[in-house]
């Protein structure tokens, strides 16, 4: 089996791996088969950044140790493990699935490394109070940020331009740098998957990554323009409210607006900020329901590892960006109006 890996729009990134599964047991490394892999790599002209692997069977259930050979000896830079090539011999037992998956991990890492995808910074998983869906949600955001570094700059810039045009220049500027990058990356990945599915309709792709990117952009606006400034005067409040999830942020704003019995300091702080900052509190109240639906129908399923198909992606993009323009409405409601000469005349839906 030959695996070809290439980043979209970047032919120079093309790399190959030769994987050969064998239904044979071995007491030691499968030397003969490994030499054959080397021959395949040479015969196919894949000697630049070569990666090969033999998968062979065992009846062991514990400690499925395999064999790994890297060209270049002990001084090879492990952060660029494929710079001089790698050859794996992986021992697998179909009856020991977990152990076999662990044994495959180094090979899978090397295969993914063929695209030079940056290592993910998943320190968020160490937060003791985060439940599993939230850890997955944060990990997906980290994955999007890492993937953005692999997209050819001119293609990512095209996505940024399209989203900026859809929102309007002033609204785009209201998004923080991370939210801009997240939204542009989600646009690029979502519509790339959509194009692939149209050419191969039998393929079922998972759009949960770009869905999370779009939801995160709304979440970012709620935090950056309401929750963070509202609680800036109190470090304890800022610490607790700053970790609010999408649904929790919506509930905090809703409860602050409608005046619940026995309001907590966080509710009073958000209410006071909304009143003092000139936010359109009526519009914010009207947006609570559609925001909840986005959280329940898109954000939560994605965070719970549900496979979201193309219909979910297209519907969410229409709701948030292109048709219902929920993101634009949220920005208009909570961001202080800023008028520029272009805003008054370009008809792009910018704040006025």
mmCIF file with all atom_site columns, C-alpha atoms in Angstrom, residues 97 169 293 329 337:
data_model
loop_
_atom_site.group_PDB
_atom_site.id
_atom_site.type_symbol
_atom_site.label_atom_id
_atom_site.label_alt_id
_atom_site.label_comp_id
_atom_site.label_asym_id
_atom_site.label_entity_id
_atom_site.label_seq_id
_atom_site.pdbx_PDB_ins_code
_atom_site.Cartn_x
_atom_site.Cartn_y
_atom_site.Cartn_z
_atom_site.occupancy
_atom_site.B_iso_or_equiv
_atom_site.pdbx_formal_charge
_atom_site.auth_seq_id
_atom_site.auth_comp_id
_atom_site.auth_asym_id
_atom_site.auth_atom_id
_atom_site.pdbx_PDB_model_num
ATOM 1 C CA . UNK A 1 97  ? -7.082  -3.555 19.899 1.00 0.00 ? 97  UNK A CA 1
ATOM 2 C CA . UNK A 1 169 ? -14.586 45.594 7.015  1.00 0.00 ? 169 UNK A CA 1
ATOM 3 C CA . UNK A 1 293 ? -29.906 26.874 18.696 1.00 0.00 ? 293 UNK A CA 1
ATOM 4 C CA . UNK A 1 329 ? -25.769 40.820 14.172 1.00 0.00 ? 329 UNK A CA 1
ATOM 5 C CA . UNK A 1 337 ? -20.216 51.675 16.714 1.00 0.00 ? 337 UNK A CA 1
#
